[in-house]
CSV table of C-alpha atoms and ligand atoms in Angstrom, one decimal:
chain,number,residue,atom,x,y,z
E,184,MET,CA,-0.5,-52.5,86.6
E,185,VAL,CA,-1.8,-54.4,89.6
E,186,ARG,CA,-0.1,-53.9,92.8
E,187,VAL,CA,0.8,-56.8,95.5
E,188,LYS,CA,-1.3,-56.3,98.7
E,189,ALA,CA,0.4,-59.5,100.6
E,190,VAL,CA,2.4,-62.4,99.7
E,191,ALA,CA,1.6,-65.8,101.5
E,192,PRO,CA,4.7,-67.3,103.1
E,193,GLU,CA,4.6,-70.7,101.2
E,194,GLY,CA,3.8,-69.5,97.7
E,195,LEU,CA,5.7,-69.4,94.6
E,196,ALA,CA,5.8,-65.6,95.0
E,197,ALA,CA,7.6,-65.7,98.1
E,198,GLU,CA,10.1,-68.0,96.7
E,199,LEU,CA,10.8,-66.0,93.7
E,200,GLY,CA,11.4,-62.8,96.2
E,201,ILE,CA,8.0,-61.0,95.3
E,202,THR,CA,7.1,-58.7,97.9
E,203,THR,CA,4.3,-56.4,99.1
E,204,GLY,CA,4.4,-53.3,97.0
E,205,THR,CA,5.7,-55.1,93.8
E,206,GLU,CA,3.9,-53.8,90.6
E,207,LEU,CA,2.8,-56.5,88.2
E,208,LEU,CA,3.2,-54.9,84.8
E,209,ALA,CA,2.8,-57.5,82.0
E,210,ILE,CA,2.6,-61.3,81.4
E,211,ASP,CA,4.0,-62.5,78.2
E,212,GLY,CA,4.0,-58.8,76.8
E,213,ARG,CA,0.3,-58.2,77.5
E,214,ALA,CA,0.1,-55.3,80.1
E,215,LEU,CA,-2.0,-56.3,83.2
E,216,ASP,CA,-4.5,-53.7,84.0
E,217,ASP,CA,-6.6,-55.5,87.0
E,218,PHE,CA,-6.9,-58.8,89.0
E,219,LEU,CA,-8.7,-60.2,85.8
E,220,ASP,CA,-5.7,-59.9,83.4
E,221,TRP,CA,-3.6,-61.3,86.3
E,222,GLU,CA,-5.8,-64.3,86.8
E,223,PHE,CA,-6.4,-65.5,83.2
E,224,LEU,CA,-3.0,-64.5,82.0
E,225,SER,CA,-1.2,-66.3,84.9
E,226,ALA,CA,-3.4,-69.3,84.5
E,227,ASP,CA,-0.8,-71.1,82.3
E,228,ASP,CA,1.7,-73.6,83.7
E,229,ALA,CA,4.6,-71.1,82.3
E,230,PHE,CA,4.8,-67.6,81.6
E,231,VAL,CA,7.1,-64.5,81.8
E,232,LEU,CA,6.2,-61.9,84.3
E,233,LEU,CA,7.5,-58.3,84.2
E,234,ALA,CA,7.3,-56.8,87.6
E,235,ARG,CA,8.6,-53.6,89.1
E,236,ASP,CA,10.0,-54.0,92.8
E,237,PRO,CA,9.0,-51.3,95.4
E,238,ASP,CA,12.6,-50.1,95.1
E,239,GLY,CA,12.1,-49.1,91.3
E,240,THR,CA,13.7,-52.2,89.9
E,241,THR,CA,12.4,-53.9,86.9
E,242,THR,CA,12.6,-57.6,87.1
E,243,GLU,CA,11.5,-60.2,84.5
E,244,TYR,CA,10.3,-63.6,86.2
E,245,ASP,CA,10.5,-66.7,83.9
E,246,ILE,CA,7.8,-68.7,85.7
E,247,GLU,CA,7.2,-72.3,85.7
E,248,ARG,CA,4.4,-73.1,87.9
E,249,PRO,CA,4.9,-76.6,89.6
E,250,GLU,CA,1.6,-78.4,89.5
E,251,ASP,CA,-0.4,-77.7,92.9
E,252,VAL,CA,1.7,-74.8,94.1
E,253,ALA,CA,-0.3,-71.7,94.3
E,254,PHE,CA,1.5,-68.4,93.4
E,255,GLY,CA,0.4,-67.0,96.6
E,256,ILE,CA,-0.3,-63.2,96.4
E,257,GLU,CA,-3.2,-61.0,97.2
E,258,LEU,CA,-3.7,-58.0,95.0
E,259,ASP,CA,-4.8,-54.2,95.9
E,260,PRO,CA,-8.6,-54.0,95.3
E,261,PRO,CA,-9.5,-52.7,91.7
E,262,HIS,CA,-10.5,-49.2,91.3
E,263,VAL,CA,-14.5,-49.8,91.0
E,264,ARG,CA,-15.9,-48.6,87.7
E,265,ARG,CA,-18.5,-45.8,88.4
E,266,CYS,CA,-22.1,-46.0,87.1
E,267,ALA,CA,-23.2,-43.9,84.1
E,268,ASN,CA,-27.0,-43.7,85.2
E,269,ARG,CA,-29.1,-41.5,87.3
E,270,CYS,CA,-31.8,-43.7,88.4
E,271,ASP,CA,-34.4,-42.1,90.4
E,272,PHE,CA,-34.4,-44.7,93.1
E,273,CYS,CA,-30.7,-44.4,93.7
E,274,PHE,CA,-29.8,-43.2,97.2
E,275,VAL,CA,-26.0,-42.6,96.9
E,276,ASP,CA,-25.9,-38.9,95.7
E,277,GLY,CA,-27.9,-37.7,99.2
E,278,LEU,CA,-26.0,-39.7,101.6
E,279,PRO,CA,-25.2,-38.0,104.6
E,280,GLU,CA,-21.4,-37.7,105.9
E,281,GLY,CA,-19.9,-40.4,108.2
E,282,LEU,CA,-21.0,-43.6,106.7
E,283,ARG,CA,-18.9,-46.4,105.3
E,284,GLN,CA,-16.7,-45.0,102.3
E,285,ASN,CA,-17.8,-47.4,99.7
E,286,LEU,CA,-21.5,-46.4,100.3
E,287,TYR,CA,-20.9,-43.2,98.3
E,288,ILE,CA,-19.7,-45.0,95.2
E,289,ARG,CA,-22.2,-45.9,92.6
E,290,ASP,CA,-20.5,-48.9,91.3
E,291,ASP,CA,-21.4,-50.6,88.1
E,292,ASP,CA,-18.7,-52.9,87.3
E,293,TYR,CA,-18.9,-55.9,85.0
E,294,ARG,CA,-15.7,-57.4,86.6
E,295,LEU,CA,-17.5,-57.4,90.1
E,296,SER,CA,-20.6,-59.0,88.6
E,297,PHE,CA,-18.6,-61.9,87.5
E,298,ARG,CA,-16.5,-62.2,90.6
E,299,TYR,CA,-18.9,-61.3,93.3
E,300,GLY,CA,-22.3,-61.3,91.7
E,301,ASN,CA,-22.7,-57.8,92.1
E,302,PHE,CA,-25.8,-56.6,89.6
E,303,ALA,CA,-24.3,-54.4,86.8
E,304,THR,CA,-26.4,-52.4,84.0
E,305,LEU,CA,-23.6,-53.0,81.4
E,306,THR,CA,-24.3,-49.2,80.3
E,307,ASN,CA,-20.6,-48.3,80.8
E,308,LEU,CA,-19.0,-50.9,78.8
E,309,LYS,CA,-16.3,-49.8,76.1
E,310,ALA,CA,-15.3,-51.8,73.2
E,311,ARG,CA,-12.2,-53.4,75.1
E,312,ASP,CA,-14.6,-54.4,78.2
E,313,ILE,CA,-16.9,-56.2,75.6
E,314,ALA,CA,-13.8,-57.8,73.9
E,315,ARG,CA,-12.5,-58.9,77.5
E,316,ILE,CA,-15.9,-60.3,78.7
E,317,LEU,CA,-16.0,-62.7,75.5
E,318,GLU,CA,-12.2,-63.4,75.6
E,319,TYR,CA,-12.0,-64.3,79.5
E,320,ARG,CA,-15.4,-65.6,78.9
E,321,LEU,CA,-16.8,-63.9,82.0
E,322,SER,CA,-20.0,-66.0,82.9
E,323,PRO,CA,-22.2,-65.9,84.4
E,324,LEU,CA,-22.7,-62.2,84.9
E,325,TYR,CA,-25.4,-60.6,86.8
E,326,VAL,CA,-27.3,-58.1,84.8
E,327,SER,CA,-29.7,-55.4,85.9
E,328,VAL,CA,-32.0,-55.3,83.1
E,329,HIS,CA,-34.9,-53.6,84.6
E,330,VAL,CA,-36.8,-53.3,81.1
E,331,THR,CA,-35.8,-54.7,77.7
E,332,ASP,CA,-37.1,-51.6,75.6
E,333,THR,CA,-34.3,-49.3,74.9
E,334,VAL,CA,-36.4,-46.2,75.1
E,335,LEU,CA,-38.1,-47.1,78.2
E,336,ARG,CA,-34.7,-48.1,79.7
E,337,ARG,CA,-32.9,-45.2,78.9
E,338,ARG,CA,-35.6,-43.4,80.8
E,339,TYR,CA,-35.7,-45.7,83.7
E,340,LEU,CA,-31.9,-45.3,84.1
E,341,ARG,CA,-32.1,-41.7,83.2
E,342,ASN,CA,-29.1,-42.4,80.7
E,343,PRO,CA,-29.9,-41.4,77.1
E,344,ARG,CA,-26.7,-43.2,76.0
E,345,ALA,CA,-27.6,-46.5,77.5
E,346,PRO,CA,-27.1,-49.3,74.8
E,347,ASP,CA,-29.8,-51.7,73.8
E,348,VAL,CA,-29.5,-54.5,76.2
E,349,MET,CA,-31.0,-57.1,74.3
E,350,GLU,CA,-28.4,-56.6,71.8
E,351,GLN,CA,-25.7,-56.5,74.6
E,352,LEU,CA,-26.8,-59.8,75.9
E,353,ARG,CA,-27.4,-61.4,72.3
E,354,THR,CA,-23.8,-60.5,71.5
E,355,PHE,CA,-22.5,-62.1,74.8
E,356,ALA,CA,-24.6,-65.2,74.6
E,357,ALA,CA,-23.3,-65.8,71.3
E,358,GLY,CA,-20.0,-66.1,72.9
E,359,GLY,CA,-20.8,-68.6,75.6
E,360,ILE,CA,-22.1,-66.1,78.4
E,361,ARG,CA,-24.9,-66.6,80.4
E,362,PHE,CA,-26.9,-64.4,82.8
E,363,HIS,CA,-28.7,-63.9,85.8
E,364,THR,CA,-30.9,-60.9,85.4
E,365,GLN,CA,-32.9,-58.8,87.8
E,366,ILE,CA,-35.9,-56.5,87.1
E,367,VAL,CA,-36.4,-53.8,89.8
E,368,LEU,CA,-40.0,-52.9,89.8
E,369,GLN,CA,-41.1,-49.2,89.3
E,370,PRO,CA,-44.7,-48.8,89.4
E,371,GLY,CA,-46.0,-47.2,86.1
E,372,VAL,CA,-42.6,-47.3,84.4
E,373,ASN,CA,-41.7,-51.3,84.0
E,374,ASP,CA,-44.4,-53.1,85.6
E,375,GLY,CA,-47.7,-54.3,84.1
E,376,PRO,CA,-47.5,-54.7,80.1
E,377,VAL,CA,-43.7,-53.5,80.3
E,378,LEU,CA,-42.8,-56.2,82.6
E,379,GLU,CA,-44.7,-58.9,80.4
E,380,ARG,CA,-42.7,-57.5,77.5
E,381,SER,CA,-39.4,-57.5,79.2
E,382,LEU,CA,-40.0,-61.4,80.5
E,383,THR,CA,-41.0,-62.2,76.9
E,384,ASP,CA,-37.9,-60.8,75.6
E,385,LEU,CA,-35.7,-62.4,78.0
E,386,TYR,CA,-37.4,-65.9,77.7
E,387,ALA,CA,-37.0,-65.7,73.9
E,388,LEU,CA,-33.2,-65.5,74.5
E,389,GLY,CA,-33.3,-68.9,75.6
E,390,ASP,CA,-30.8,-70.8,78.0
E,391,CYS,CA,-28.4,-68.0,78.1
E,392,VAL,CA,-30.7,-66.2,80.7
E,393,LEU,CA,-30.3,-68.5,83.7
E,394,SER,CA,-32.8,-66.7,85.9
E,395,VAL,CA,-34.8,-63.5,86.6
E,396,SER,CA,-35.7,-61.9,89.8
E,397,VAL,CA,-38.6,-59.2,90.2
E,398,VAL,CA,-38.1,-57.0,93.0
E,399,PRO,CA,-40.0,-54.0,94.0
E,400,VAL,CA,-38.2,-50.8,94.2
E,401,GLY,CA,-37.0,-49.9,97.7
E,402,LEU,CA,-36.8,-46.2,98.5
E,403,THR,CA,-34.8,-44.3,101.1
E,404,ASN,CA,-35.0,-41.0,102.5
E,405,PHE,CA,-32.4,-40.2,100.1
E,406,SER,CA,-34.0,-41.4,96.9
E,407,LYS,CA,-35.7,-38.8,94.3
E,408,LEU,CA,-39.2,-39.2,96.3
E,409,HIS,CA,-40.9,-36.3,94.1
E,410,LEU,CA,-40.1,-38.6,90.9
E,411,VAL,CA,-40.3,-42.4,92.2
E,412,ARG,CA,-42.7,-44.2,94.6
E,413,GLU,CA,-42.7,-47.7,96.0
E,414,PRO,CA,-45.5,-50.1,94.5
E,415,THR,CA,-48.7,-50.8,96.4
E,416,ALA,CA,-49.9,-54.1,97.5
E,417,PRO,CA,-52.1,-54.6,94.4
E,418,GLU,CA,-49.3,-53.5,92.1
E,419,CYS,CA,-47.0,-56.1,93.7
E,420,ARG,CA,-49.8,-58.9,93.4
E,421,ALA,CA,-50.4,-58.0,89.9
E,422,ALA,CA,-46.7,-58.3,89.4
E,423,ILE,CA,-46.8,-61.8,91.1
E,424,GLN,CA,-49.3,-62.8,88.7
E,425,ILE,CA,-47.1,-62.2,85.7
E,426,VAL,CA,-44.2,-63.7,87.3
E,427,HIS,CA,-46.2,-66.9,88.2
E,428,ARG,CA,-47.7,-67.3,84.7
E,429,PHE,CA,-44.1,-67.1,83.1
E,430,ALA,CA,-42.8,-69.3,86.0
E,431,GLU,CA,-45.2,-72.1,85.0
E,432,ARG,CA,-44.5,-71.9,81.4
E,433,ALA,CA,-40.8,-72.3,82.1
E,434,LEU,CA,-41.5,-75.3,84.2
E,435,ARG,CA,-43.4,-76.9,81.3
E,436,GLU,CA,-41.0,-75.9,78.9
E,437,ARG,CA,-37.7,-75.7,80.5
E,438,GLU,CA,-38.1,-77.8,83.7
E,439,HIS,CA,-37.0,-75.0,86.0
E,440,ARG,CA,-39.2,-72.0,87.0
E,441,TRP,CA,-36.8,-69.4,85.6
E,442,VAL,CA,-38.4,-66.4,87.1
E,443,HIS,CA,-39.0,-65.4,90.7
E,444,GLY,CA,-40.2,-62.6,93.1
E,445,SER,CA,-38.2,-61.5,95.7
E,446,ASP,CA,-39.5,-62.0,99.3
E,447,ASP,CA,-40.3,-58.2,99.3
E,448,LEU,CA,-42.5,-58.6,96.3
E,449,TYR,CA,-44.9,-61.1,98.3
E,450,LEU,CA,-44.3,-59.2,101.7
E,451,VAL,CA,-45.6,-55.8,100.0
E,452,ALA,CA,-48.2,-57.8,98.1
E,453,GLU,CA,-49.6,-59.2,101.6
E,454,GLU,CA,-49.2,-62.8,99.9
E,455,ALA,CA,-47.8,-66.1,101.5
E,456,LEU,CA,-44.4,-67.0,100.3
E,457,PRO,CA,-44.1,-70.0,97.8
E,458,PRO,CA,-42.6,-73.2,99.6
E,459,ALA,CA,-38.9,-73.8,99.4
E,460,SER,CA,-39.4,-76.3,96.3
E,461,TRP,CA,-40.4,-73.3,94.2
E,462,TYR,CA,-37.0,-71.8,94.2
E,463,GLY,CA,-35.1,-74.7,92.7
E,464,GLU,CA,-31.6,-74.0,93.3
E,465,PHE,CA,-32.0,-70.7,95.0
E,466,GLU,CA,-30.1,-68.9,92.5
E,467,GLN,CA,-30.8,-65.5,93.5
E,468,VAL,CA,-31.0,-66.1,97.2
E,469,GLU,CA,-28.5,-63.1,98.1
E,470,ASN,CA,-30.7,-61.0,96.1
E,471,GLY,CA,-33.8,-61.6,98.6
E,472,VAL,CA,-35.2,-63.9,96.4
E,473,GLY,CA,-36.4,-67.1,98.6
E,474,SER,CA,-34.2,-66.2,101.5
E,475,VAL,CA,-36.9,-67.1,104.2
E,476,ARG,CA,-37.4,-70.7,102.6
E,477,PHE,CA,-33.5,-71.0,102.3
E,478,LEU,CA,-33.0,-70.0,105.7
E,479,GLN,CA,-35.7,-72.4,106.9
E,480,GLN,CA,-34.3,-75.2,104.7
E,481,ARG,CA,-30.7,-75.0,106.2
E,482,ILE,CA,-32.1,-74.9,109.6
E,483,ALA,CA,-34.1,-78.1,108.9
E,484,ALA,CA,-31.2,-79.8,107.4
E,485,HIS,CA,-29.2,-79.0,110.4
E,486,ALA,CA,-31.5,-79.4,113.1
E,487,GLY,CA,-29.4,-82.3,114.5
E,488,GLU,CA,-26.5,-80.1,114.8
E,489,PHE,CA,-28.0,-77.6,117.1
E,490,PRO,CA,-27.0,-77.6,120.8
E,491,ARG,CA,-29.3,-77.7,123.6
E,492,LEU,CA,-29.8,-74.6,125.5
E,493,PRO,CA,-32.4,-74.7,127.9
E,494,GLY,CA,-33.4,-71.5,129.7
E,495,ALA,CA,-31.1,-69.5,127.4
E,496,ARG,CA,-32.6,-66.3,126.0
E,497,VAL,CA,-31.6,-65.4,122.7
E,498,ALA,CA,-32.2,-62.4,120.7
E,499,VAL,CA,-32.2,-62.3,116.9
E,500,LEU,CA,-32.2,-58.7,115.5
E,501,THR,CA,-33.4,-58.0,112.0
E,502,GLY,CA,-34.8,-55.5,110.0
E,503,THR,CA,-38.8,-54.8,109.4
E,504,GLY,CA,-38.9,-57.1,106.4
E,505,MET,CA,-37.4,-60.1,107.8
E,506,GLY,CA,-38.9,-59.3,111.2
E,507,ARG,CA,-42.4,-60.1,110.0
E,508,LEU,CA,-41.3,-63.6,109.0
E,509,MET,CA,-38.6,-64.4,111.5
E,510,GLY,CA,-41.3,-66.3,113.9
E,511,GLN,CA,-41.4,-69.0,111.3
E,512,VAL,CA,-37.7,-69.1,111.4
E,513,THR,CA,-37.1,-69.3,115.1
E,514,ALA,CA,-39.9,-71.5,116.1
E,515,PRO,CA,-38.4,-74.7,115.0
E,516,LEU,CA,-35.2,-73.4,116.6
E,517,ALA,CA,-36.8,-73.0,120.1
E,518,GLU,CA,-38.2,-76.5,120.0
E,519,ARG,CA,-34.9,-77.9,118.8
E,520,THR,CA,-32.7,-76.0,121.5
E,521,GLY,CA,-35.0,-75.5,124.5
E,522,ALA,CA,-33.9,-71.7,124.4
E,523,THR,CA,-36.4,-68.8,124.1
E,524,PHE,CA,-35.9,-66.6,121.0
E,525,GLU,CA,-37.1,-63.2,120.9
E,526,VAL,CA,-37.1,-61.3,117.4
E,527,ILE,CA,-36.1,-57.7,118.0
E,528,THR,CA,-37.2,-55.9,114.8
E,529,LEU,CA,-35.3,-52.6,113.9
E,530,GLU,CA,-36.4,-49.7,111.8
E,531,ASN,CA,-33.9,-48.0,109.8
E,532,PRO,CA,-32.9,-44.8,111.4
E,533,LEU,CA,-30.5,-43.8,108.8
E,534,PHE,CA,-32.4,-44.6,105.7
E,535,GLY,CA,-35.9,-44.5,106.7
E,536,SER,CA,-38.7,-46.9,107.5
E,537,SER,CA,-39.3,-47.9,104.1
E,538,VAL,CA,-35.9,-49.5,104.0
E,539,THR,CA,-36.8,-53.0,105.5
E,540,THR,CA,-33.6,-55.1,104.9
E,541,ALA,CA,-31.4,-56.2,107.8
E,542,ALA,CA,-28.1,-55.5,105.5
E,543,LEU,CA,-28.5,-51.8,105.7
E,544,LEU,CA,-29.1,-51.4,109.4
E,545,PRO,CA,-26.6,-49.2,111.0
E,546,GLY,CA,-24.6,-50.4,113.9
E,547,GLY,CA,-26.0,-47.9,116.2
E,548,ALA,CA,-29.6,-49.2,115.7
E,549,PHE,CA,-28.2,-52.7,116.9
E,550,GLN,CA,-26.2,-50.8,119.6
E,551,ALA,CA,-29.2,-49.0,121.2
E,552,ALA,CA,-31.3,-52.1,121.1
E,553,LEU,CA,-29.0,-54.1,123.2
E,554,ALA,CA,-27.6,-51.5,125.4
E,555,GLU,CA,-29.7,-52.5,128.5
E,556,ARG,CA,-30.1,-56.2,127.5
E,557,SER,CA,-28.0,-57.9,130.2
E,558,ASP,CA,-30.8,-60.7,130.5
E,559,LEU,CA,-29.6,-61.9,127.0
E,560,ALA,CA,-27.4,-64.9,127.0
E,561,LEU,CA,-26.8,-64.1,123.3
E,562,ALA,CA,-27.8,-61.6,120.6
E,563,LEU,CA,-27.4,-62.7,117.0
E,564,LEU,CA,-27.0,-59.9,114.2
E,565,PRO,CA,-27.2,-60.4,110.5
E,566,ALA,CA,-24.0,-61.1,109.1
E,567,GLU,CA,-25.1,-59.1,106.1
E,568,ALA,CA,-25.0,-55.8,107.8
E,569,VAL,CA,-21.1,-55.6,108.1
E,570,ASN,CA,-18.4,-55.6,105.3
E,571,ASP,CA,-15.4,-57.7,104.8
E,572,ASP,CA,-13.6,-55.3,107.5
E,573,GLY,CA,-16.4,-56.0,110.0
E,574,ARG,CA,-18.1,-52.4,109.7
E,575,PHE,CA,-21.6,-51.7,109.8
E,576,MET,CA,-23.2,-49.0,107.5
E,577,ASP,CA,-22.5,-46.2,109.9
E,578,ASP,CA,-18.6,-47.3,110.0
E,579,LEU,CA,-19.3,-48.7,113.3
E,580,PRO,CA,-16.9,-51.8,113.8
E,581,PHE,CA,-18.5,-54.9,114.9
E,582,GLU,CA,-15.6,-55.3,117.6
E,583,SER,CA,-16.6,-51.9,119.1
E,584,LEU,CA,-20.3,-52.8,119.2
E,585,ALA,CA,-19.8,-56.2,120.7
E,586,ALA,CA,-17.5,-54.4,123.6
E,587,SER,CA,-20.2,-51.9,124.3
E,588,VAL,CA,-23.2,-54.0,125.2
E,589,PRO,CA,-23.8,-56.1,128.4
E,590,CYS,CA,-24.5,-59.3,126.5
E,591,GLU,CA,-22.7,-61.8,124.1
E,592,VAL,CA,-23.3,-60.8,120.4
E,593,ARG,CA,-22.2,-63.0,117.2
E,594,LEU,CA,-22.9,-62.5,113.5
E,595,SER,CA,-24.7,-65.2,111.8
E,596,TYR,CA,-25.9,-65.8,108.4
E,597,ASP,CA,-28.1,-69.1,109.2
E,598,PHE,CA,-28.0,-69.5,113.0
E,599,GLY,CA,-26.1,-72.9,112.7
E,600,ASP,CA,-22.9,-70.6,112.2
E,601,ALA,CA,-23.5,-68.9,115.4
E,602,LEU,CA,-25.5,-71.1,117.8
E,603,GLY,CA,-23.0,-74.3,117.4
E,604,THR,CA,-20.8,-73.2,120.2
E,605,ALA,CA,-23.3,-71.2,122.4
E,606,ARG,CA,-23.8,-72.4,126.0
E,607,SER,CA,-27.0,-72.5,128.0
E,608,THR,CA,-27.6,-70.3,131.1
N,851,SF4,S1,-27.6,-48.2,88.5
N,851,SF4,FE1,-28.9,-46.6,89.2
N,851,SF4,S2,-29.2,-47.3,91.4
N,851,SF4,FE2,-27.5,-48.5,90.7
N,851,SF4,S3,-25.7,-47.1,91.4
N,851,SF4,FE3,-26.3,-46.4,89.3
N,851,SF4,S4,-27.8,-44.8,89.3
N,851,SF4,FE4,-27.7,-45.8,91.2
C-alpha cells in the first residue's frame, strides 16, 4: 500500500476525487508496495486502480489517462531499507542525540539508488527485490562495490552473509542493468593489489559498469577508530597511480576514462587535480569526483551572466576540503564581478576535523562564523549542507540561521544560482 501525501489541483487524481490520505492498494490486481510499483504499474494509458479513501471506503477506479495529463499525486516517502552491514568506518551508531532524524538511519536501499543515485551495497536484496530490479529495469544503479573478492568484501562490510557482488552484477547486467560503482579505500584492506584486482574484475564486466570512483575513507569522531584509519598521502598517491593506469587503458580501449579518483584522493595525496577534460561527463560529481573542476567549468560557462558588484564583500563558507581549493574558484569570480571574495573555511565541530566536506557542516558552525559579520554584503553557504526541508545536520533550519546573522545569506551550489540577483554595496 502507498499513501497519497498531496494532490495537484489540476491533475487527473483531483478530477477523480482522490484526496490526501487515500491509500493506493493495487493496480490491475497487483498490490502496490511502494513508489516503484506505483510508477511502473501506472505507466500505462489505461489501468484499474483499487484505493481506500481516508473514510475507509474502498473504490475501484477505471482509469484512462488522456495523453499529456499528469495523474498529479505526491506519495508519502518510502520506508527506507536498513543496511545489513557493520562497516568499521560507519559513523551512524555513535552519533549524539539532537541531529537531523535521517542521520540515524543506516540506509542501503536499491530503490533510492535508482531514484536518487544513493550508493547501495546490494547486500540486503531478497529474491523479490532482484526480480523487481530486473522487471522494472532499474538502471543505472549506484553500487558500493568496495572490493570484488567475496571473502574480503564480507570482512570489509562486517557482514558474513554478504553475497558475491560480481555474481549480482553479472545477473543484473544480463537483464540490461548498468552501474555506477564506488570503491571507498581503507588502507591495508582494499588498496594496493586488492584495488588492482577489483578494478580488473569490474573492467572485465564490460560496458555495464559505466564508471568507478575511488574515494579515500573519511572517518569521523564516531567511527570505530581502533579498527580503521584514513589513508596517508603516499597510500593515496599509490592509489592514484593504479587509477590512472586503468583510466588510460580504458581511454585507449573504450574512449572514456571509466575510473576516477575523488577530489579528496588528490587532496590527501597532495597532488594537483586533473584538468576538467579528464572527467568526461562528470558522472560522479555528486560523489566528490571532479567537483572543483565542474564548478570552475560552470563558472567559466556562465561568466557573462554574473552581475557587477564593485565594492561588495562576499563570503564563501565551506569545509576544510574545498577550502584549500576555493581560491582557484573565486579568483575568476572576483575578476568578473569586481567583488571581494573571502573564503571562510570551517572545521567540523560535530564530526571532527577529519571530516572535510562542506555537506556535513552543522548550521551552528555557519551561524558562529557569521555572528559578527555585518561587514558582509552576502554570505554564500553550500546548498549541499541542507536537506530537502532546508535543515542542516544539527536540525537548524536555514531560515532560522538567516534570521540570526547580521548579513544576507544564500545557499548556493555553483555561485551562478546565488549571485545572479546580488546587489553591489
Ligand atoms: S554500508 Fe557500511 S557505511 Fe554504509 S550505512 Fe551500512 S554499515 Fe554504514
